[in-house]
Coordinates of C-alpha atoms in Angstrom, one line a residue:
X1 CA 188.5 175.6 136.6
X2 CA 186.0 172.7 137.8
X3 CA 182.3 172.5 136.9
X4 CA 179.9 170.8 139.1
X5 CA 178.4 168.0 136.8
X6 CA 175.5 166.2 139.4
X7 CA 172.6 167.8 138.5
X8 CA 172.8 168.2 134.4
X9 CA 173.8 166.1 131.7
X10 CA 176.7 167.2 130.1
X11 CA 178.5 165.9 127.0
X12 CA 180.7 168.6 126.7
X13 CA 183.7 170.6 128.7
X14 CA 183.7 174.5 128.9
X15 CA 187.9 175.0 128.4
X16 CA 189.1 178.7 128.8
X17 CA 191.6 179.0 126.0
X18 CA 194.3 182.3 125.0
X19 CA 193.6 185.8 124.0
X20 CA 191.7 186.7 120.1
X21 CA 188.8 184.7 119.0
X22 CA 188.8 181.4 118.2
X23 CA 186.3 179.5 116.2
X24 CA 185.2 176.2 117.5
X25 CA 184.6 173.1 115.5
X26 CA 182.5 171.1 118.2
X27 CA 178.9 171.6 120.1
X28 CA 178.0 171.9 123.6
X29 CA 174.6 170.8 124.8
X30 CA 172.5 171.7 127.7
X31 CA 169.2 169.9 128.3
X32 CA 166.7 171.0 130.1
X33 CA 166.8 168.9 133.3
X34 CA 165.6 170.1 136.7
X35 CA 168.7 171.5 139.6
X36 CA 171.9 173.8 138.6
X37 CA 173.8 173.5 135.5
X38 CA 176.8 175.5 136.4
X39 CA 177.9 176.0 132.9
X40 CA 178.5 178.9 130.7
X41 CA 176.0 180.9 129.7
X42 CA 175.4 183.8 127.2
X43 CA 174.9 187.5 128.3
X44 CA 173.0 189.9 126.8
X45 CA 174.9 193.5 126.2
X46 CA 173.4 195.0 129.6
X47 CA 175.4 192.1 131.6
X48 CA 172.1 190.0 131.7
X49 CA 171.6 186.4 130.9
X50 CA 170.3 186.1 127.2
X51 CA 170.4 183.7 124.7
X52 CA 171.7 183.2 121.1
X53 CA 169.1 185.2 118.6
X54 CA 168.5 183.3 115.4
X55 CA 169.5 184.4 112.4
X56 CA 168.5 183.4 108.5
X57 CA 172.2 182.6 108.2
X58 CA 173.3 180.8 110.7
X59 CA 172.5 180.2 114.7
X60 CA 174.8 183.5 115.7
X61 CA 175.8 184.5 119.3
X62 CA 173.8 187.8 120.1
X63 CA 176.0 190.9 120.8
X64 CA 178.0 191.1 124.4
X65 CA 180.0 188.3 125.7
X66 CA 180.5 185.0 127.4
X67 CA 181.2 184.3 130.8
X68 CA 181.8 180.9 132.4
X69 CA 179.7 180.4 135.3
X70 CA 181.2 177.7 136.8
X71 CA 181.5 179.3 140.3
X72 CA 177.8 181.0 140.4
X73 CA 175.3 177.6 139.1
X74 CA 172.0 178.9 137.1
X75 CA 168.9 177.5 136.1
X76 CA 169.2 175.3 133.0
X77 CA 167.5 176.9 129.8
X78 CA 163.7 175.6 129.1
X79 CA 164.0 173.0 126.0
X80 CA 167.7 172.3 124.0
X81 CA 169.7 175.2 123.5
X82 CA 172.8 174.7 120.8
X83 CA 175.0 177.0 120.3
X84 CA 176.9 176.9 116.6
X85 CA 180.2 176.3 115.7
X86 CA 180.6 179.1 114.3
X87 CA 180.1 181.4 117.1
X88 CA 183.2 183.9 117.8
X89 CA 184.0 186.5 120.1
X90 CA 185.6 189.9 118.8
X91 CA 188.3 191.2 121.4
X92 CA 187.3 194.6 121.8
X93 CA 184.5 193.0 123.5
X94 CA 185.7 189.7 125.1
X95 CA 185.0 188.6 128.7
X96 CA 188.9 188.8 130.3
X97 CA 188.5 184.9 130.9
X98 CA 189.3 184.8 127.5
X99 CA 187.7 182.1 124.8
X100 CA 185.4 179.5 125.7
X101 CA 186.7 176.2 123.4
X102 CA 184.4 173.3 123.7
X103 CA 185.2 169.8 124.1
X104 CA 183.3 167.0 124.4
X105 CA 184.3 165.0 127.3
X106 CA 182.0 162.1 127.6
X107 CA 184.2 159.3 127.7
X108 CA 186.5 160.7 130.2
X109 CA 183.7 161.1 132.6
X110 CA 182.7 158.1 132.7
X111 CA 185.9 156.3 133.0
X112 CA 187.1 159.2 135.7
X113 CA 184.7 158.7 138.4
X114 CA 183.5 162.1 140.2
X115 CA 184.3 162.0 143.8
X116 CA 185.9 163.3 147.2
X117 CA 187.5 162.4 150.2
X118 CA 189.8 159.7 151.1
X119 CA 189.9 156.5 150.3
X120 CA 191.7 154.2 152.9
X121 CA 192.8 150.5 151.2
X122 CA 194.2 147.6 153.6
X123 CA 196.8 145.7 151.6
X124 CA 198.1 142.2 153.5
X125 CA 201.7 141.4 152.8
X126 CA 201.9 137.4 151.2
X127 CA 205.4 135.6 150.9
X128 CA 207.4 137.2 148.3
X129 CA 206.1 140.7 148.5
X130 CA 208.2 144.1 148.9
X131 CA 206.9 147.5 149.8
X132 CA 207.3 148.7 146.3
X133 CA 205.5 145.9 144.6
X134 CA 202.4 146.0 147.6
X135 CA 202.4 150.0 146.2
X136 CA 202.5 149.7 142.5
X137 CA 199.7 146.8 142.9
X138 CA 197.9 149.4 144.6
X139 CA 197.7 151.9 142.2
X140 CA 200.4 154.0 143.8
X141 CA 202.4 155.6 141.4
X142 CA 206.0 154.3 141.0
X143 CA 207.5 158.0 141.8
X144 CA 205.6 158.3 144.5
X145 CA 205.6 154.8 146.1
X146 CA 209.8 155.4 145.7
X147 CA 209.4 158.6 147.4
X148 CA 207.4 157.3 150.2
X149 CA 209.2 154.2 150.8
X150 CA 212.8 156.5 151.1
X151 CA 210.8 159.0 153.6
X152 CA 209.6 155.7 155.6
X153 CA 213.2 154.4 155.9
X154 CA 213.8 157.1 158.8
X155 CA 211.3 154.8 161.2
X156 CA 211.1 151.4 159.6
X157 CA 213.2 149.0 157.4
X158 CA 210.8 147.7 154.5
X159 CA 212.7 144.8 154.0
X160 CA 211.2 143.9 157.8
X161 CA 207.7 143.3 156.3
X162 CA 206.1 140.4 157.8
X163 CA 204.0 137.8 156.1
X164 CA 200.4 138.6 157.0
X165 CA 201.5 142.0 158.1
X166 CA 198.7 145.0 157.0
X167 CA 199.6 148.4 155.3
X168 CA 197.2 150.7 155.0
X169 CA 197.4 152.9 151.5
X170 CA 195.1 156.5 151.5
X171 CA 194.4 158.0 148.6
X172 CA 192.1 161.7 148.3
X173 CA 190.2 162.5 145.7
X174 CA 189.0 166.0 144.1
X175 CA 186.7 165.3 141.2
X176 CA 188.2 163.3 138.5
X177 CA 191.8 164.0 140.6
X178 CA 193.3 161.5 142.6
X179 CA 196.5 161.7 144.5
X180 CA 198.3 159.1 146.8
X181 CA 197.8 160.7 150.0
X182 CA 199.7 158.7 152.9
X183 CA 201.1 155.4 153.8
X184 CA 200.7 153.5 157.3
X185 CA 202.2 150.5 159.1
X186 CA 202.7 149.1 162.4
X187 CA 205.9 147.1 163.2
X188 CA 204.5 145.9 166.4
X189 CA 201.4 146.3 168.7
X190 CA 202.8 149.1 170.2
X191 CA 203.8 151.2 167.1
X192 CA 202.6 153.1 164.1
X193 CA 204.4 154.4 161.3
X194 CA 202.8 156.7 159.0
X195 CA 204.3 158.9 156.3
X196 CA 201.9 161.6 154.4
X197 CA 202.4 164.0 151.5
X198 CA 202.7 167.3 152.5
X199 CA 201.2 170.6 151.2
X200 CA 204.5 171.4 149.1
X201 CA 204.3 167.4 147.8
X202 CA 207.4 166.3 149.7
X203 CA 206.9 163.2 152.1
X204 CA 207.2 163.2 155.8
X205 CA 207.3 160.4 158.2
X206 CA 205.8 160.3 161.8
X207 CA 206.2 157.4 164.2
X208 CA 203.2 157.2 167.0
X209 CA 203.2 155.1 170.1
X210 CA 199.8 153.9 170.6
X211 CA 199.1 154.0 174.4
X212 CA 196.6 150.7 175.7
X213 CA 194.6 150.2 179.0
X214 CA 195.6 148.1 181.3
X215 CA 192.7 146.0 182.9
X216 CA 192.4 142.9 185.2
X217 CA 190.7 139.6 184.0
X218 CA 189.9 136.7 186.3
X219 CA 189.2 133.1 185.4
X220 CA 188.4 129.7 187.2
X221 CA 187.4 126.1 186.0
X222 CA 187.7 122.4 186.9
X223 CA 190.2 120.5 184.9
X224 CA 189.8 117.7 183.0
X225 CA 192.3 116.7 181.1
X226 CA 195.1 118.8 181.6
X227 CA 196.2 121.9 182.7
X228 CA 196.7 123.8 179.8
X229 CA 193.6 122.2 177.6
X230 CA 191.1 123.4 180.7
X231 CA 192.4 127.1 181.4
X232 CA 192.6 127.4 177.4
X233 CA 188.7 125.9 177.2
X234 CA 187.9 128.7 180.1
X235 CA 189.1 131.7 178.0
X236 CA 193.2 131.9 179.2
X237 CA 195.4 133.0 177.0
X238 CA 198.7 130.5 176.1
X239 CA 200.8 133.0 177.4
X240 CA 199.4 133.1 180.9
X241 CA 198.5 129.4 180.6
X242 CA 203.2 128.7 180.0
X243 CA 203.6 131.3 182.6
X244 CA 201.8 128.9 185.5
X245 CA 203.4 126.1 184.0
X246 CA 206.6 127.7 184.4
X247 CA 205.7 129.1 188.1
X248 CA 204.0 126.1 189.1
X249 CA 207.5 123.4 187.8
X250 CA 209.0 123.6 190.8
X251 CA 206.4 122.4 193.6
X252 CA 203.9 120.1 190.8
X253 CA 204.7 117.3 188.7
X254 CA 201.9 118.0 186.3
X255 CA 202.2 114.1 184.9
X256 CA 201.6 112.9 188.2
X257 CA 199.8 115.2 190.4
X258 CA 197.2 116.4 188.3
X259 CA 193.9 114.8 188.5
X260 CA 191.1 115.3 186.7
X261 CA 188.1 117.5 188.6
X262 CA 191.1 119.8 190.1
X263 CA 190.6 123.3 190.5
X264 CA 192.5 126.7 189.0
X265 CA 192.2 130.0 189.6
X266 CA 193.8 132.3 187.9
X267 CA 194.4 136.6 188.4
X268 CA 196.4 138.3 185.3
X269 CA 197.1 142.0 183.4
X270 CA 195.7 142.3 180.0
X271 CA 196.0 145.2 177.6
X272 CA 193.2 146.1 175.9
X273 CA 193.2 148.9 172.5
X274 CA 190.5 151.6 171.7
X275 CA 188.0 149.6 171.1
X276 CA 188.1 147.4 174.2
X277 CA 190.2 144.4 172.1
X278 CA 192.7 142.7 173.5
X279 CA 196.2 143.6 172.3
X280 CA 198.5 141.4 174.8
X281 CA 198.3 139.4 178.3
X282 CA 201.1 141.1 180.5
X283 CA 201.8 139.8 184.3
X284 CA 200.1 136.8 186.2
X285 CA 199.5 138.1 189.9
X286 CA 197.6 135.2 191.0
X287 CA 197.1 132.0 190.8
X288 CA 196.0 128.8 192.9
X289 CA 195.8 125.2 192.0
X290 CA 193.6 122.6 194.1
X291 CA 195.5 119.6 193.4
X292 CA 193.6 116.4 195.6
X293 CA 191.8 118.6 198.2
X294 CA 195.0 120.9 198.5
X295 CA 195.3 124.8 197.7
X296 CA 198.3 125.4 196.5
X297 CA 197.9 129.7 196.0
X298 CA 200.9 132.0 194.5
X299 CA 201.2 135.5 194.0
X300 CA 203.7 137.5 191.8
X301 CA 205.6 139.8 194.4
X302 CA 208.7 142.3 193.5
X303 CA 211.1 142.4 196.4
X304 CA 214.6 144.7 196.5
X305 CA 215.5 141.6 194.9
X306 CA 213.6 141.2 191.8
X307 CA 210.5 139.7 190.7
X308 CA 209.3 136.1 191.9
X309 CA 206.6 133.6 193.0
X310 CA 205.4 133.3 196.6
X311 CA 203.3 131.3 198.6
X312 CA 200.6 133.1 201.3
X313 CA 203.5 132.6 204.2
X314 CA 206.3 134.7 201.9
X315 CA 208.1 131.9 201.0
X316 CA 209.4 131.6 197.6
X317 CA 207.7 128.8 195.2
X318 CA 211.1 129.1 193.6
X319 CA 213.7 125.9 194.3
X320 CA 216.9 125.4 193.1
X321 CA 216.1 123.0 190.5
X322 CA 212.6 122.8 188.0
X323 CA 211.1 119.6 188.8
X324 CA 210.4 119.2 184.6
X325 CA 212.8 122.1 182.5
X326 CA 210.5 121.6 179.8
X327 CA 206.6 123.2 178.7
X328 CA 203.7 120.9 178.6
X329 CA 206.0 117.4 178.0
X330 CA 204.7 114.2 178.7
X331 CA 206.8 112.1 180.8
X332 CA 207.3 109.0 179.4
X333 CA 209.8 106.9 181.5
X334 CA 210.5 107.1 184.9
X335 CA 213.5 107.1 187.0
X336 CA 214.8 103.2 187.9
X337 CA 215.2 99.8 186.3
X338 CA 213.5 99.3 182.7
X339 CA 213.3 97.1 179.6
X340 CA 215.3 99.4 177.1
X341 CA 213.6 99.9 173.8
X342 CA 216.9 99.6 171.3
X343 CA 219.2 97.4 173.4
X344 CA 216.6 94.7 174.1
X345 CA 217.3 94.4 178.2
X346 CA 216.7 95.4 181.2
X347 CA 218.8 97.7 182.7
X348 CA 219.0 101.1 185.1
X349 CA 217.1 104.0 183.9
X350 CA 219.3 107.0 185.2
X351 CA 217.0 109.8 184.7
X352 CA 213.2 110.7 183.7
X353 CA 212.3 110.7 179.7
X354 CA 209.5 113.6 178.5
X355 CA 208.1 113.0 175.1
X356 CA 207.7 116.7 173.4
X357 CA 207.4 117.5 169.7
X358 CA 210.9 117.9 167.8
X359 CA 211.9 121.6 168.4
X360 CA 210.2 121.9 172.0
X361 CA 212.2 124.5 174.6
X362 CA 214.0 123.2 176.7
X363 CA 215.2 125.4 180.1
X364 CA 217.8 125.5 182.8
X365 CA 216.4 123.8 185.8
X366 CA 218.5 125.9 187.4
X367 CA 221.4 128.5 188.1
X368 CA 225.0 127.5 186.8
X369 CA 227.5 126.9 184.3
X370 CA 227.5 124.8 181.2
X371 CA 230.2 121.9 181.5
X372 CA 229.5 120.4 178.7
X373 CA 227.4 121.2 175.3
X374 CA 228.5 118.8 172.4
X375 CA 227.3 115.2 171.0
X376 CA 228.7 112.6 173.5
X377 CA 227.6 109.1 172.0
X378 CA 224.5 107.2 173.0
X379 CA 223.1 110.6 174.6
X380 CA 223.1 112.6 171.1
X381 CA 223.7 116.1 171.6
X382 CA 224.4 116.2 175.7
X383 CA 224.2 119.4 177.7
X384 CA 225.6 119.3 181.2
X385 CA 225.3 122.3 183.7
X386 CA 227.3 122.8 187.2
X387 CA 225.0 124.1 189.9
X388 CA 225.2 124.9 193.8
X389 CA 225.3 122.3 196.5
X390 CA 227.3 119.5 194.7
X391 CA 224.0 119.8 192.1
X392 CA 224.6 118.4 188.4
X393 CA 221.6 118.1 185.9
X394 CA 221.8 116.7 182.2
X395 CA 219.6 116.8 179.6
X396 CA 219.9 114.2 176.6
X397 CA 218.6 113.8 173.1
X398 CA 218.8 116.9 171.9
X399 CA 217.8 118.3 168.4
X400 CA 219.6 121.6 168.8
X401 CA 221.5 123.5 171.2
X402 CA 220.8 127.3 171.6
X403 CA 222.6 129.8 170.0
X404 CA 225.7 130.7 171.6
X405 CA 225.7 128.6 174.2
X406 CA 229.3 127.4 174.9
X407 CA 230.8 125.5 177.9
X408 CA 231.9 127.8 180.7
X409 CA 228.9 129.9 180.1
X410 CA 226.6 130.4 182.9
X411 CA 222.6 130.3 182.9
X412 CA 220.4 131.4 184.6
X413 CA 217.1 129.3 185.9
X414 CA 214.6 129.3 182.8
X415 CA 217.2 130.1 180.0
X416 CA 216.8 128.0 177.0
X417 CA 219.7 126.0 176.2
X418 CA 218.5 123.8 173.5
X419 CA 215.7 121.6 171.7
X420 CA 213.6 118.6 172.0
X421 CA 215.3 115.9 169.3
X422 CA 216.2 111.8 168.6
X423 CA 219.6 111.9 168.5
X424 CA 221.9 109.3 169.7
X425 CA 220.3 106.2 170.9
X426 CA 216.7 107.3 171.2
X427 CA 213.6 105.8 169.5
X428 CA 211.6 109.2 169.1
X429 CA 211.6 112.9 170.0
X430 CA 212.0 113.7 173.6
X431 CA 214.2 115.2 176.5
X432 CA 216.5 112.6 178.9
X433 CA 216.6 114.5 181.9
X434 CA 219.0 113.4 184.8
X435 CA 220.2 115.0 188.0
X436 CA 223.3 113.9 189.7
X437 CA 223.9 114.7 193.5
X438 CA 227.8 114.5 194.5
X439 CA 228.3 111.8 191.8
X440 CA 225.3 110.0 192.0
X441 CA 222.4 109.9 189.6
X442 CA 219.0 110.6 191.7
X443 CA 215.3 110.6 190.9
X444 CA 214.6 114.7 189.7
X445 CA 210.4 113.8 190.7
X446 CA 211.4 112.8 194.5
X447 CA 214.7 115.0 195.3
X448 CA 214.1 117.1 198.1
X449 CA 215.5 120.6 197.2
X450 CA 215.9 123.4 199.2
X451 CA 213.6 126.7 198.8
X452 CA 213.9 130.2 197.8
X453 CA 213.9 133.8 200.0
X454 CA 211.5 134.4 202.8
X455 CA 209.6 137.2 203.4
X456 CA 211.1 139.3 206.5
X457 CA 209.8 142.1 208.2
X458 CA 208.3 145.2 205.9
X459 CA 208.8 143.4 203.1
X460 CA 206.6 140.6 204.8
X461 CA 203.8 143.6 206.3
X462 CA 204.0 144.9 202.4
X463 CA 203.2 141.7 201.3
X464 CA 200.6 140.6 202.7
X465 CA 198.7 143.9 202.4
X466 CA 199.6 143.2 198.6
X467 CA 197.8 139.5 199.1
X468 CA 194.8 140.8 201.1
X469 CA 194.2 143.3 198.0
X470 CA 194.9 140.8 195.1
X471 CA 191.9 138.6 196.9
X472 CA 189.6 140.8 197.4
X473 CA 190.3 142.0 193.0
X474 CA 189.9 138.2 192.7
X475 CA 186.6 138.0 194.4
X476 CA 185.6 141.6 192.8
X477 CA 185.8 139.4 189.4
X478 CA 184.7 136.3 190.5
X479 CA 182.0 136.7 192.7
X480 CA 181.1 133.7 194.1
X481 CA 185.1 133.3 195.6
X482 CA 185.8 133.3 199.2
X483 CA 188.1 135.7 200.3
X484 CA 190.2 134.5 204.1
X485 CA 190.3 137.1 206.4
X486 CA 193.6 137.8 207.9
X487 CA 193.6 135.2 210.6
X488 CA 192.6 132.5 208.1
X489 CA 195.9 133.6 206.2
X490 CA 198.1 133.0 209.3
X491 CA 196.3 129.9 209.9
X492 CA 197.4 128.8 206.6
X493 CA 200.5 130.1 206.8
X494 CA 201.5 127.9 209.7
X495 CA 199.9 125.0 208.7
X496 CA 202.4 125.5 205.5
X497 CA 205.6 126.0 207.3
X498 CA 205.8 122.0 208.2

């Protein structure tokens, strides 16, 4: 039985104890403070409320019984009213609740705080931790916390816990009860796992795949610097900001070409939670560089084919080599003759060199298979891939190659295949990138390479409907941009094709 305590001051516990009479050793006392007391009071023999009459002897409960009244709250008596020790009830009269033993409770109460609801705590997981530890830290009990953790096994692997990961601990509370109510985490953006105590106390688990909104987001700005440091300044994410990088590899040499007080635009997907939050960037489908006067638009278009990059005529921005396999790199030495660094002469420079942090990606400039993958003197660790069209490229210097990768293997355009190192003869991190052309070692930044597909017939019609609304989304976003009719597009179109 619970007694609602908020509105007296209590220092004792009404405790319904067996059958007979009992006498009681302690005192309960009920002051007379305003609101409900919703303890137990005396009845007279006609079933009303009385209280104790006052005898020479001793301070004796007056004839009838004593009912809790717990459940029905009643104004508190006017002054103190104690009732002896010595009070007792005979059993031929006793209430059927039994005895009322008293206990003084005082402590208890104030070290069991009275409260209800739930209680939600965030726990973040540091190096080190385990599910069982982030529990018992919590206050979980170890029984249940071992319980949970077995239930949550069905949907997650604990032992998958990620540093800075949160878990979410609920605990519900009935007046000086509290019980560990349900556990949740989420393994990835996309996914919660939550696992709850049932009515019967057994624990469930429930996996839930949260569902986002996809929206559009536009952005434009002038660069100054570079690339990447002026879209990043102007609110694009790192993701979208690799992705043009990527995209943009095979027609820009972004050590060369880039000036500062070009232009980008940019067009990309964004998910976005609840709350209006952003949860990830997903495709770039559109994009245009002004490099020296010179619009340079692409837009992300999926053929029977696959997915790819084309320009407003329907020609794919894809080649069949990357002008630079390799995110964001400096280049550092160009192609032709050079003072070398360690051997102290001058001497042929076969290939370009990009400086890039130790570790740095490094990608297949383009379709083929692996030759050769293994440390081959002064070039450190040496991959070599074959491609079409009597096409060889190399790529020196390497800290690592990729995992798995094996000669006869074939990659595709974009795969890694290692990592940005000094090994061999090299005088700090970077990648030495050649390309060889039946036999002979040529310049990657001024090789003429043939193009990708070209739009044909509907795939062309579908396409440039698909451009036309893309611009105007664009514009929509960005007001103040200039959307071509479909004449200027065909102007542009054939002033491309030379």
């Amino acid at each position: 039985m619970r007694f609602p305590l908020a509105s007296c001051s209590v220092l004792s516990l009404v405790v319904i104890s067996g059958l007979g009479w009992t006498q009681t050793d302690n005192v309960m006392s009920i002051f007379g403070s305003s609101g409900n007391t919703g303890v137990a009071a005396p009845l007279s023999a006609n079933g009303a409320p009385g209280s104790p009459a006052s005898t020479n002897n001793s301070d004796a409960v007056d004839s009838g019984s004593w009912q809790a009244m717990a459940a029905r709250p009643s104004a508190p008596p006017s002054g103190d009213a104690a009732i002896s020790t010595s009070s007792f009830v005979d059993n031929d009269q006793a209430d059927p609740l039994g005895t009322i033993l008293v206990s003084s409770v005082a402590d208890s109460l104030v070290e069991a705080p009275y409260r209800f609801g739930e209680e939600r705590r965030a726990i973040t997981v540091n190096s080190g931790d385990t599910l069982m530890a982030l529990l018992t830290g919590a206050a979980v009990p170890r029984q249940d916390a071992y319980q949970a953790i077995e239930a949550m096994e069905e949907a997650f692997d604990p032992r998958r816990l990620r540093v800075g990961q949160a878990v979410e601990v609920t605990f519900s509370h009935e007046g000086t009860d509290t019980e560990f109510a349900a556990l949740a985490i989420e393994p990835d953006v996309d996914t919660q796992v939550i696992v709850s105590r049932s009515e019967g106390g057994a624990f469930a688990v429930e996996e839930l795949t949260k569902e986002f909104e996809t929206r559009p987001v536009a952005a434009r700005g002038s660069i100054t610097s570079s690339l990447s440091a002026s879209s990043a300044a102007a609110g694009v994410p790192y993701p979208v900001v690799m992705e043009l990088i990527r995209a943009y590899s095979y027609a820009i040499d972004f050590q060369r070409d880039i000036q500062p007080g070009d232009q980008f635009e940019v067009l990309f997907d964004q998910e976005v939670d609840e709350n209006g939050d952003a949860v990830r960037t997903k495709d770039v489908r559109f994009a245009m560089l002004t490099v020296s006067g010179e619009e340079i638009p692409i837009y992300r278009f999926e053929t029977e084919h696959g997915v790819d990059y084309f320009d407003r005529s329907g020609e794919s921005i894809r080649r069949l080599l990357m002008r630079t396999p390799i995110d964001g790199a400096r280049m550092s030495s160009g192609f032709g003759m050079r003072h070398h660094p360690i051997l102290g002469y001058s001497r042929m420079h076969r290939g370009v060199d990009f400086a890039a942090p130790t570790g740095t990606p490094i990608y297949a400039a383009g379709n083929g298979v692996v030759e050769f993958a293994a440390r081959n003197s002064g070039y450190g660790n040496f991959i070599r891939i074959r491609h079409n069209a009597g096409v060889k490229t190399a790529y020196a210097h390497l800290n690592a190659f990729e995992s798995g990768l094996r000669e006869g293997q074939r990659v595709s355009q974009g795969d890694v295949i290692g990592y940005v190192g000094t090994t061999g003869q090299s005088t700090g991190p970077h990648l030495h990138y050649e390309v060889m052309r039946n036999g002979e070692q040529v310049d990657p930044m001024s090789l003429d390479l043939p193009t990708g597909d070209v739009l044909e017939g509907q795939e062309r019609e579908r396409f440039e409907t698909y451009v036309a609304s893309v611009d105007r989304q664009f514009a929509n976003l960005v007001p103040d941009r200039q959307v071509a009719d479909s004449s200027q597009r065909s102007a542009n179109a054939g002033s491309n094709e030379d």
